[in-house]
Coordinates of C-alpha atoms and ligand atoms in Angstrom, one line a residue:
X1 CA 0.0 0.0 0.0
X2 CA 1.2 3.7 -0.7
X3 CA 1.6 6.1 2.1
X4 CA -1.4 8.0 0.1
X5 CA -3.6 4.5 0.5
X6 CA -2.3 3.9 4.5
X7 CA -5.3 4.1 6.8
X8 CA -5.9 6.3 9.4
X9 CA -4.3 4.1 12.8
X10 CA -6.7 4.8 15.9
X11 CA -4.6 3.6 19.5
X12 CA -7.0 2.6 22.1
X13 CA -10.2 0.7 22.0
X14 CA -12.1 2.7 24.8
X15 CA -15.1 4.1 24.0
X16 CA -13.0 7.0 22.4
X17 CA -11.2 4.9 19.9
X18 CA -14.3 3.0 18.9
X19 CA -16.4 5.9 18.4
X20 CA -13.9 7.7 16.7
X21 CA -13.0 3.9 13.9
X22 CA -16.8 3.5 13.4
X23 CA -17.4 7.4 12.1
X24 CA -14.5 7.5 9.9
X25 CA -16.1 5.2 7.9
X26 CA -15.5 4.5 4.7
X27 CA -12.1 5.6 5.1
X28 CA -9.8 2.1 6.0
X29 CA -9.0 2.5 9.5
X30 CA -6.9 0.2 11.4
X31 CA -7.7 0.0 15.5
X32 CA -4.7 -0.6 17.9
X33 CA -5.0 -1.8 21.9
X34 CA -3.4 -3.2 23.9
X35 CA -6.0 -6.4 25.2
X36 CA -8.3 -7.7 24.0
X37 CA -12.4 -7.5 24.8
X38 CA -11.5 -3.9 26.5
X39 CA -10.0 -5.5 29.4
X40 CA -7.9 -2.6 29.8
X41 CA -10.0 0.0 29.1
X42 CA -11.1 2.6 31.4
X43 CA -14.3 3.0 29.5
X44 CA -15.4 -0.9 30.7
X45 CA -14.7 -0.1 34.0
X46 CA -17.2 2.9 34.1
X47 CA -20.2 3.0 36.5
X48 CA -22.7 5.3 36.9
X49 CA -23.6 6.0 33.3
X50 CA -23.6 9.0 30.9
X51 CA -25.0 12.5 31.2
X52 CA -27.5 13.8 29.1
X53 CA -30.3 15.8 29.6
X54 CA -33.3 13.6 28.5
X55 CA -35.9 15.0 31.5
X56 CA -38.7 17.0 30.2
X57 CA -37.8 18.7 33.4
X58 CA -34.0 19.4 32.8
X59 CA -32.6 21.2 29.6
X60 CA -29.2 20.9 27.6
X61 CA -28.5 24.6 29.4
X62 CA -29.1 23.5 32.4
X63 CA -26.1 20.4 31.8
X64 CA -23.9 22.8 30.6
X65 CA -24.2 25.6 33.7
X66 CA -23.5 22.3 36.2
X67 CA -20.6 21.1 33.6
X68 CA -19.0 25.2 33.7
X69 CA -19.4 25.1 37.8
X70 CA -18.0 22.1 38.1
X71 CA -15.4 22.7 36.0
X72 CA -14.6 25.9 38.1
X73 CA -15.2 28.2 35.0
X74 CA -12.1 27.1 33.1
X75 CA -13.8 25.3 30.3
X76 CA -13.8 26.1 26.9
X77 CA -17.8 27.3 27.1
X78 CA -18.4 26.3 23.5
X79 CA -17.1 23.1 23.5
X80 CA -19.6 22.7 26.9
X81 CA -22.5 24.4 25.0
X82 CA -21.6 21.5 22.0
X83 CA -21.3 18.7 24.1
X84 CA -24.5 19.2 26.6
X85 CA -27.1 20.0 22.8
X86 CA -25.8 16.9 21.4
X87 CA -25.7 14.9 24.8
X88 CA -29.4 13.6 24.1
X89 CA -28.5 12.7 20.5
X90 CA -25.8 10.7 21.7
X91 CA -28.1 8.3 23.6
X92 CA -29.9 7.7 20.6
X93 CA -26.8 6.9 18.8
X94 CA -25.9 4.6 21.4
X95 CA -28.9 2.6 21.0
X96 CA -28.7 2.2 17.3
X97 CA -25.5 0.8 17.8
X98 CA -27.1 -1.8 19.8
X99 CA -26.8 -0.2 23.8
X100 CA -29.5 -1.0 25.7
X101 CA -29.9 1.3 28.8
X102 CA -32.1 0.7 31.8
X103 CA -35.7 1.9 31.4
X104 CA -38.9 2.0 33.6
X105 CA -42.2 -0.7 33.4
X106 CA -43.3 2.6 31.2
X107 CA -40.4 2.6 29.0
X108 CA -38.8 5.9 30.1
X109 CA -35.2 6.3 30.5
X110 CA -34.2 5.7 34.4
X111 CA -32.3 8.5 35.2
X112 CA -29.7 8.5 38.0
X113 CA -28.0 11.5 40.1
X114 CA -24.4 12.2 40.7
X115 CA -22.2 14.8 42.5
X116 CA -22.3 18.4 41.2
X117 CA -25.7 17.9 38.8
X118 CA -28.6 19.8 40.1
X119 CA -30.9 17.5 38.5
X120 CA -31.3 13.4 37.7
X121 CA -29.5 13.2 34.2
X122 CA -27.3 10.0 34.3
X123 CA -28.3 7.5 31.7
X124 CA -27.5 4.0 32.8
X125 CA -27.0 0.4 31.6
X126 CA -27.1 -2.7 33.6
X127 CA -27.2 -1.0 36.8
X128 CA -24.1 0.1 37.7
X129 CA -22.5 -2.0 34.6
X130 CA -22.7 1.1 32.0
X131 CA -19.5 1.2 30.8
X132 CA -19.4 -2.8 29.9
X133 CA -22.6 -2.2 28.0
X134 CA -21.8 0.7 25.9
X135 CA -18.0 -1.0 25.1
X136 CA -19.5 -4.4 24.4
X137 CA -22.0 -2.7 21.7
X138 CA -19.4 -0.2 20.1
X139 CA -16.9 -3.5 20.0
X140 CA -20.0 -5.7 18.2
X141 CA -20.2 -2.6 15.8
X142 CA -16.8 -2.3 15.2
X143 CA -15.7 -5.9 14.6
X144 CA -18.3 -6.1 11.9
X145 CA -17.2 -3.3 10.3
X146 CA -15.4 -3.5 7.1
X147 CA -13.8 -0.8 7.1
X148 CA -12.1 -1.5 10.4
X149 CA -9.1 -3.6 10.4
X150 CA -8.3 -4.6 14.5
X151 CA -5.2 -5.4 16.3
X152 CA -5.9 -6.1 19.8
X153 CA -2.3 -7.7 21.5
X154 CA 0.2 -4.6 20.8
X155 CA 1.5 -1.3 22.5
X156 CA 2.3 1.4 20.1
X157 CA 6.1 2.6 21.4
X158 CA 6.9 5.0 18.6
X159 CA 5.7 7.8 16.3
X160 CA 7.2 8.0 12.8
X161 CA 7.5 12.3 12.0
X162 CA 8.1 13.0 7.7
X163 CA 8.7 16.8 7.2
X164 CA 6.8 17.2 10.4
X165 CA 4.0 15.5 10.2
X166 CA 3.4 12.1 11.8
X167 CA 3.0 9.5 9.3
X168 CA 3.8 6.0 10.6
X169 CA 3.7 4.1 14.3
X170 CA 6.2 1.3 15.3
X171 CA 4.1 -1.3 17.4
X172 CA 5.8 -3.9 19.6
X173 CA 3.4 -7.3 19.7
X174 CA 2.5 -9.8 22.2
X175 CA 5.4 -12.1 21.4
X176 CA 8.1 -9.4 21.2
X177 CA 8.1 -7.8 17.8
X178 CA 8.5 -4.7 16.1
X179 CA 6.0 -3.9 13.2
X180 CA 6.2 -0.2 11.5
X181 CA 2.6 1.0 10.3
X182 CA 2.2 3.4 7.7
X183 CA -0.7 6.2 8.5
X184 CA -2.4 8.7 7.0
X185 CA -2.7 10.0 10.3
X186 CA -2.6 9.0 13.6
X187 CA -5.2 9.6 16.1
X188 CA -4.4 9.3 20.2
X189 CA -7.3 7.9 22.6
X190 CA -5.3 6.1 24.9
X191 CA -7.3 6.8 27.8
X192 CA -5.5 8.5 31.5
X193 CA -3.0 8.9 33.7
X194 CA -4.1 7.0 36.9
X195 CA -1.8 4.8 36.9
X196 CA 0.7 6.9 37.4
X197 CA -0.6 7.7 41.3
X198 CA -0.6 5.4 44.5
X199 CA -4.1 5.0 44.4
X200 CA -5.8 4.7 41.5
X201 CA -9.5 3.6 40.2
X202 CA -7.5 3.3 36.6
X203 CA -6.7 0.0 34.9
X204 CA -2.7 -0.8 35.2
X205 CA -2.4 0.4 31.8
X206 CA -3.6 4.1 32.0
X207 CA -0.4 5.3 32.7
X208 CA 0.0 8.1 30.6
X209 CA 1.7 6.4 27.7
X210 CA -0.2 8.5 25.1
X211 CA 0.7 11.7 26.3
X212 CA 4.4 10.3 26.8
X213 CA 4.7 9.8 22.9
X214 CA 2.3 13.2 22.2
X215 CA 5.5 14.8 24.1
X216 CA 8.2 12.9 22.7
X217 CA 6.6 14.0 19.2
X218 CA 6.8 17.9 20.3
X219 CA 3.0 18.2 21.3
X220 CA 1.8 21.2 23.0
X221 CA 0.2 20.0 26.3
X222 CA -2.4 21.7 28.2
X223 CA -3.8 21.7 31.9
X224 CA -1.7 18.7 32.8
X225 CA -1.8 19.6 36.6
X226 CA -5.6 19.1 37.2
X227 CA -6.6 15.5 38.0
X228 CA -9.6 14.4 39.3
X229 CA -9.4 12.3 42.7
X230 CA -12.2 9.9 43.2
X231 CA -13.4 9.9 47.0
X232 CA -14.8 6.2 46.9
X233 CA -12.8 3.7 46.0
X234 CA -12.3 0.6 47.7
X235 CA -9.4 0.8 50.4
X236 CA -7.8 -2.7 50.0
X237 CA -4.0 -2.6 52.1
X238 CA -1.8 -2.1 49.5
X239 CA -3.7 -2.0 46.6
X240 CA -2.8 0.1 43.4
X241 CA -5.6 -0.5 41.3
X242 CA -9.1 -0.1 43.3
X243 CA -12.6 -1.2 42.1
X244 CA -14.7 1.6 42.4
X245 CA -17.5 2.2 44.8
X246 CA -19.9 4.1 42.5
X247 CA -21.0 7.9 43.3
X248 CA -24.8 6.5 42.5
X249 CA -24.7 4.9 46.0
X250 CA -24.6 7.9 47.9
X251 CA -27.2 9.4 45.1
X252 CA -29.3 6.0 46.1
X253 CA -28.9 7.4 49.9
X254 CA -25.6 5.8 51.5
X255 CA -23.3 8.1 54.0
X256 CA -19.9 8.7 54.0
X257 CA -19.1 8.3 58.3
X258 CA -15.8 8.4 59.6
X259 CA -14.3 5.3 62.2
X260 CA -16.6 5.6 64.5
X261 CA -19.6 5.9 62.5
X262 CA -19.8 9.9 62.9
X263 CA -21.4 12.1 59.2
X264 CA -18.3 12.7 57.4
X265 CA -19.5 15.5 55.2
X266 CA -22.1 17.5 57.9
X267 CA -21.6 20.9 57.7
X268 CA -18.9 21.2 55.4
X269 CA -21.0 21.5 51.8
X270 CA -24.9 22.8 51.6
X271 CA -25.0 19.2 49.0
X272 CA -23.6 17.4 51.8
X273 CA -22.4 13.9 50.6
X274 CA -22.9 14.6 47.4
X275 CA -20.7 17.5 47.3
X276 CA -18.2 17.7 44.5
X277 CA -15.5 15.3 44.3
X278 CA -12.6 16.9 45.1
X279 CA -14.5 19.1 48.3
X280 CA -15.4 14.9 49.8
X281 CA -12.2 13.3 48.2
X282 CA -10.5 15.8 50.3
X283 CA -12.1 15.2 53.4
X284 CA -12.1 11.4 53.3
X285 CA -8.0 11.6 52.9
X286 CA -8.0 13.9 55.9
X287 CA -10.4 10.9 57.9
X288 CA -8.3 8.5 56.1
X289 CA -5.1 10.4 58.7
X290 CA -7.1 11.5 62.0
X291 CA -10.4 9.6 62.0
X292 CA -10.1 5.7 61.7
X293 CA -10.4 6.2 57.9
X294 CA -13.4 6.7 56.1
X295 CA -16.8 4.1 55.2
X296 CA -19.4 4.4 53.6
X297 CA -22.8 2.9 55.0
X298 CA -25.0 1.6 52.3
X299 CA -26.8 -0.8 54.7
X300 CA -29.9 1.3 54.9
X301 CA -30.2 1.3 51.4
X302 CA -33.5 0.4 50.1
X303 CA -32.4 -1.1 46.3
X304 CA -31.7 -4.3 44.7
X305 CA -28.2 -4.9 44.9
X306 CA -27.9 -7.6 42.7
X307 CA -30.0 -5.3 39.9
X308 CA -29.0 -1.6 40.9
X309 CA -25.5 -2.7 41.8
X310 CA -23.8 -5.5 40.6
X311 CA -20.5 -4.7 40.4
X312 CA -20.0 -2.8 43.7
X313 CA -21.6 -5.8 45.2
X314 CA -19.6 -8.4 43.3
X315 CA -15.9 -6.1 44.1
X316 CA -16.9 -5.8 47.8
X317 CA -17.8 -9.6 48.6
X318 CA -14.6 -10.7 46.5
X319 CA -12.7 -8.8 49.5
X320 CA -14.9 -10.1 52.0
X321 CA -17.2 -7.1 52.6
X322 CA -21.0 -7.6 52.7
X323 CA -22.0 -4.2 51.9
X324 CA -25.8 -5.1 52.8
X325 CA -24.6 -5.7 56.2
X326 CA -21.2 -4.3 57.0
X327 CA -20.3 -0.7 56.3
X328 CA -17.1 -0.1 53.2
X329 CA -13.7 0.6 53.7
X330 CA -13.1 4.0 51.3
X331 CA -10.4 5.8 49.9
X332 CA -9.7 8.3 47.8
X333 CA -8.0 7.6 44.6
X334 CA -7.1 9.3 41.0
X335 CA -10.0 8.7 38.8
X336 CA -9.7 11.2 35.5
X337 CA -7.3 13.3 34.2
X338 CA -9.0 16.7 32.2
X339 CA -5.6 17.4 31.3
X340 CA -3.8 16.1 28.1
X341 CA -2.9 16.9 24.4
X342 CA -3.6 20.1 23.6
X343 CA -6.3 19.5 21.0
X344 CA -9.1 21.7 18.7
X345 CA -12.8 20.6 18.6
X346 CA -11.9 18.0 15.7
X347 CA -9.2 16.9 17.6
X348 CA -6.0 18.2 15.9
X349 CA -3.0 18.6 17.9
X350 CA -0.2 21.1 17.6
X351 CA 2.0 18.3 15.4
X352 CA 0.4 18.0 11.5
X353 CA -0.9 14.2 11.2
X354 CA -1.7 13.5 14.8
X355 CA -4.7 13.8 16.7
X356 CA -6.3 13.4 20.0
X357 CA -9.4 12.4 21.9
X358 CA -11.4 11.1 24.9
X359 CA -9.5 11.4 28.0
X360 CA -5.3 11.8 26.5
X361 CA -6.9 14.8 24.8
X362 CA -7.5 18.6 26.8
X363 CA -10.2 20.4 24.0
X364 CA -10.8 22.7 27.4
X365 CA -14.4 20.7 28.1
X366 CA -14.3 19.6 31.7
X367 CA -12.2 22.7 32.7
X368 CA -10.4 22.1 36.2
X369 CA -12.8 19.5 37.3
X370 CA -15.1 16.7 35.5
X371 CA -18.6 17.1 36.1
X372 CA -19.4 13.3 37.0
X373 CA -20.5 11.1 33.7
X374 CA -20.0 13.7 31.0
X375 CA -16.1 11.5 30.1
X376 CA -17.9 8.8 28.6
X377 CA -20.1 10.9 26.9
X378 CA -17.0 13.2 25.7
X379 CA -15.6 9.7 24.1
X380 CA -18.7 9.3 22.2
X381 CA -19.3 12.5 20.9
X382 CA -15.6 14.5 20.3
X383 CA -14.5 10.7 19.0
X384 CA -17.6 10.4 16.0
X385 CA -16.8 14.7 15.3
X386 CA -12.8 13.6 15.0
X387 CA -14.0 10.5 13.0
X388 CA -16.2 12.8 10.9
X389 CA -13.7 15.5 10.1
X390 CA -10.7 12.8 9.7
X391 CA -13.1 11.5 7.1
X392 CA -13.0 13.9 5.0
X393 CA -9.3 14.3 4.8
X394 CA -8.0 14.0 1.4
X395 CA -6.0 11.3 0.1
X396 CA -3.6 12.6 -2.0
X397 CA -1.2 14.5 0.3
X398 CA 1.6 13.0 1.9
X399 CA 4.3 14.7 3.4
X400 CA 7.6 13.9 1.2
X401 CA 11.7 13.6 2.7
X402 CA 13.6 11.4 5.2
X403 CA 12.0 10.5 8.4
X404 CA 13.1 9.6 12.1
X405 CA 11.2 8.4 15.1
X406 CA 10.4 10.0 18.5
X407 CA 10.0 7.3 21.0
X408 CA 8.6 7.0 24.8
X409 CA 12.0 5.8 25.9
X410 CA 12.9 3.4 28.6
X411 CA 10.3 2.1 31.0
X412 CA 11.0 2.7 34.4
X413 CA 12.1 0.1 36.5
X414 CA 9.3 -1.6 38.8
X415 CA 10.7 -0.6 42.1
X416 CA 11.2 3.2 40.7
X417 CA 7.5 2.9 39.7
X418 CA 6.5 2.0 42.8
X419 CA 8.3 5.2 44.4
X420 CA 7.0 7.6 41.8
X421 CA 3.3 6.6 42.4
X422 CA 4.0 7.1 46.2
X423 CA 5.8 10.8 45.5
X424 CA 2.8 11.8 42.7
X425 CA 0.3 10.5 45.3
X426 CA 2.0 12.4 48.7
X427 CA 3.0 15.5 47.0
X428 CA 0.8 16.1 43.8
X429 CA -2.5 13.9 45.2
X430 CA -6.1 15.4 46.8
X431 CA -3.9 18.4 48.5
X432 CA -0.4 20.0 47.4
X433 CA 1.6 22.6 48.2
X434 CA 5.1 24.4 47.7
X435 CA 6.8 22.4 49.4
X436 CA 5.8 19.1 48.2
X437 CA 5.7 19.8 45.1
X438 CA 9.8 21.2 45.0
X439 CA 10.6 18.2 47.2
X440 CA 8.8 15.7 44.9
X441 CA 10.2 17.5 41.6
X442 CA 13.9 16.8 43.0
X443 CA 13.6 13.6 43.3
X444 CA 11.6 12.9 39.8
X445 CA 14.1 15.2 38.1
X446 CA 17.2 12.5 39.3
X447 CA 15.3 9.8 37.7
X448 CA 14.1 11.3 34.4
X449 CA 16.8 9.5 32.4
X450 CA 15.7 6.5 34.0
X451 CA 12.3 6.0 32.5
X452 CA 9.7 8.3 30.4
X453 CA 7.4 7.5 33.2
X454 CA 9.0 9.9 35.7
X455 CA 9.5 12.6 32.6
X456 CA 5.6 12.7 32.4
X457 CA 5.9 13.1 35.9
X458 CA 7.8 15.5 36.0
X459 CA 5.8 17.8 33.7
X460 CA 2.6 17.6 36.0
X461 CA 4.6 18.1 39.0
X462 CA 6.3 21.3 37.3
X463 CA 2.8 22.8 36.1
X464 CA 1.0 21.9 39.7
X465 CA 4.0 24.3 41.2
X466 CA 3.9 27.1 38.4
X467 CA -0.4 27.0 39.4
X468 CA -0.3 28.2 42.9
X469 CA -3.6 29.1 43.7
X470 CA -6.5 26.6 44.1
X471 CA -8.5 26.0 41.2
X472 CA -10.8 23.0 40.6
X473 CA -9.8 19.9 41.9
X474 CA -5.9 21.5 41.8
X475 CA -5.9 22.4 45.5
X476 CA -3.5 24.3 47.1
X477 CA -3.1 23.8 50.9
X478 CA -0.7 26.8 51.0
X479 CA -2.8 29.4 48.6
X480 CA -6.2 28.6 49.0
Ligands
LIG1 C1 -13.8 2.9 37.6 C2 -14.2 4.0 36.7 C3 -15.5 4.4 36.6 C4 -15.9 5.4 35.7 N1 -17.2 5.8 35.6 C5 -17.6 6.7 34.7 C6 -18.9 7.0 34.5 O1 -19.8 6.4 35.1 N2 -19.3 7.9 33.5 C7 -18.3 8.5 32.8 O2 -18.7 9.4 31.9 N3 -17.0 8.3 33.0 C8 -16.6 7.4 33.9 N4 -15.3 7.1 34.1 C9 -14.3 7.8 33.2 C10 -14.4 7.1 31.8 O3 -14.6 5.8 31.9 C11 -13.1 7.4 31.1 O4 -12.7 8.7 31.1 C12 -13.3 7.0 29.6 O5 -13.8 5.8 29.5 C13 -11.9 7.1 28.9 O6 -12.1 6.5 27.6 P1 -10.9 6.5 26.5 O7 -11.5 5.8 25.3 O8 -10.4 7.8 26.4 O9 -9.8 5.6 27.2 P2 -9.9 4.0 27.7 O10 -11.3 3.5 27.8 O11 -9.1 4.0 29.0 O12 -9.1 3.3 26.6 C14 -7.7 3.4 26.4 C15 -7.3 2.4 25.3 O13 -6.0 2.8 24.9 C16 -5.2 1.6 24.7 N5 -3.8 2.1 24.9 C17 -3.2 2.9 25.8 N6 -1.9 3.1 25.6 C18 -1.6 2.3 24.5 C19 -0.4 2.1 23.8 N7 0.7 2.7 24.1 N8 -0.5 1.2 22.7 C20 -1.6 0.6 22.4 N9 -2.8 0.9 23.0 C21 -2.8 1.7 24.1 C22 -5.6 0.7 25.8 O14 -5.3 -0.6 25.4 C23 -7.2 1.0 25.7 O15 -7.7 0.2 24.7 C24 -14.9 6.1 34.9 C25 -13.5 5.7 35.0 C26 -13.2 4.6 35.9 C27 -11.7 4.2 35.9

């Protein structure tokens, strides 16, 4: 095949990615992950559902004043204007692609509440099992698709640049070899940066490796110091990884308490336990230090577990918690980063030939803080608009001359790993300051030639220092 004939190469098969393969048909696409079935997706992991204002009640406006507040005003308002119209639209997509979400014995939508929405807009699917559905139906989609050629077992390492422009990939493969790809252009949805912290409600593999080759490419990156910290995930000793215990519990009437069953969040919000993240992510690490940790006690809760909340219940009695009868063990833990590739609203970056989208990219939408459940929808939406626009690139012009490749680099060693996801998590986690943050860059700058890992690190750490007020979920213990 000619360079002018390549596909288009999509990396990640997260809601993102898929969204992004089916739109650009006809054009040949060819799909790149890392597992297979999504098992390393965040998108399969996700919860409580998607955002969209469907209520006769509610209105796209009303989404998008919740989306700017939550986002602390930082947003590209646009881009939140865009997002919140089309929002309905998207769950109609969703179901023609074969999504079933959970309705009432009428047929209506059942519509759940999170933090920060002042209204019940979160569209579910089996319960608390929305993420599995919506992957499951985009995967069905895309693996009969003809125009989607998938490769499921390899990690993309390198990005080929011709004249400037990115026009190739190297991959590595399951059994240890290297494949170069060419592309008309390459798009980036390779999900967060989790991964990266002690605690984490991320798969192992959302470690930032995305936004390592975006910057090894030249990439402009944008708002990499605000990252959303979850304040429920499931405090297992030693854990990296968490399962998540789902926002839509405490929606469904469960209470954060600290050790010895006292409210954790009385007084300290007007909306209580369902405050926003970071205001009771915040508070449950400071219970997590001076008040025999943190729990939340669901045992009140007047729901069908096995129906409402299948996979809390399932995570919880495979660590031998009964949440019907004992309360949960919580933690706060990285959850989303709204930082990334600097990208427009069709997902170009600031290198010709490579793009971005879903949660690698920063198009400005969540601002300094994610309004809960408007990620996946962000995947679905920005990654059929890239898709879209990407489609209608023309064929003919390829970028002519030698080329060379910018790579990641070396992987950090496993113990060195371990000690930056300790140092991200004490210095740059639910509460930073000055100091911290100069210790913590000290000791990442020694062991940046030891692993792009602590080069990534590095950056956020850098930008967290240079933003020293509080903004979003940045917060700044010494410049509030
Ligand atoms: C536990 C949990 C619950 C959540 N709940 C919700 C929710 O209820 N509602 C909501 O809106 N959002 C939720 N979120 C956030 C949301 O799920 C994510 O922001 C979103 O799914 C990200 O989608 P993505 O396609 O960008 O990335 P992902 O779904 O993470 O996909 C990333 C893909 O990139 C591939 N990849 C990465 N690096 C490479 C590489 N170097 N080479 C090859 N492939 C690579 C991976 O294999 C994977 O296929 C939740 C997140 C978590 C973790």
């Amino acid at each position: 095949m000619t360079r002018a004939g390549a596909p288009i190469i999509v990396v990640g098969g997260g809601v993102a990615g898929l969204a992004t393969a089916l739109a650009l048909a006809p054009r040949p696409v060819r799909l790149l992950c890392r597992a297979n079935q999504g098992s390393d997706t965040a998108s399969a992991l996700a919860q409580g559902g998607i955002a969209a204002a469907v209520d006769r009640a509610d209105s796209s406006d009303a989404h998008a004043l919740d989306t700017l507040v939550a986002g602390a005003r930082h947003n590209d308002a646009a881009m939140v204007r865009w997002l919140c119209r089309q929002a309905p639209a998207a769950i109609g997509w969703l179901e023609a692609q074969g999504v079933g979400f959970d309705r009432d014995a009428a047929g209506r939508l059942q519509l759940g509440r999170e933090g920060g929405h002042r209204a019940s807009r979160i569209v579910h699917a089996g319960g608390d099992a929305s993420g599995a559905a919506i992957t499951r139906g985009l995967r069905r989609r895309a693996q009969h698709a003809w125009h989607i050629q998938w490769r499921s077992d390899v990690d993309v390492q390198a990005l080929r640049l011709r004249g400037g422009t990115v026009d190739g990939v190297r991959v590595l493969d399951s059994r240890g070899r290297r494949h170069d790809m060419d592309a008309r252009a390459v798009v980036l949805a390779t999900g967060g940066i989790g991964a990266l912290f002690a605690r984490t409600s991320n798969p192992a593999g959302a470690n930032g490796s995305g936004l390592a080759l975006a910057m090894a490419a030249g990439a402009r990156l944008r708002d990499i110091e605000f990252v959303q910290f979850h304040p429920t995930a499931l405090d297992i000793a030693g854990g990296h990884c968490l399962p998540l215990i789902t926002e839509a519990l405490r929606g469904a009437g469960a209470r954060l308490q600290d050790g010895p069953g006292r409210p954790l969040m009385a007084g300290l919000h007007p909306l209580e336990d369902l405050a926003p993240r970071d205001v009771v992510a915040r508070r449950v690490a400071q219970a997590q230090r001076t008040d025999g940790g943190a729990w939340l006690d669901a045992r009140d809760l007047d729901s069908d577990w096995e129906r409402c909340f299948p996979t809390v219940l399932a995570a919880c009695l495979a660590h031998g918690i009964d949440p019907r009868r004992q309360r949960i063990p919580v933690t706060a833990a990285a959850h989303f980063h709204m930082g990334g590739v600097a990208v427009d609203a069709d997902g170009r970056s600031s290198v010709a030939g490579l793009y971005a989208v879903g949660e690698v990219a920063c198009n400005g939408v969540h601002g300094a803080n994610r309004l809960a459940s408007n990620s996946l929808l962000e995947g679905v939406l920005c990654g059929r608009r890239v898709g879209e626009s990407l489609a209608r690139l023309p064929r003919s012009t390829v970028p002519a001359g030698a080329h060379h490749w910018v790579g990641r680099g070396a992987e950090l060693p496993p113990a060195e790993s371990a000690a930056l996801r300790d140092l991200l998590w004490q210095a740059a986690g639910p509460e930073r300051d000055a100091a911290g943050l100069k210790s913590a860059l000290q000791t990442c700058a020694a062991w940046r030639k030891d692993g792009w890992q602590a080069q990534l690190a590095h950056c956020l750490l850098t930008a967290a220092l240079q933003r020293d007020r509080s903004l979003g979920a940045h917060y700044r213990t010494d410049a509030t």
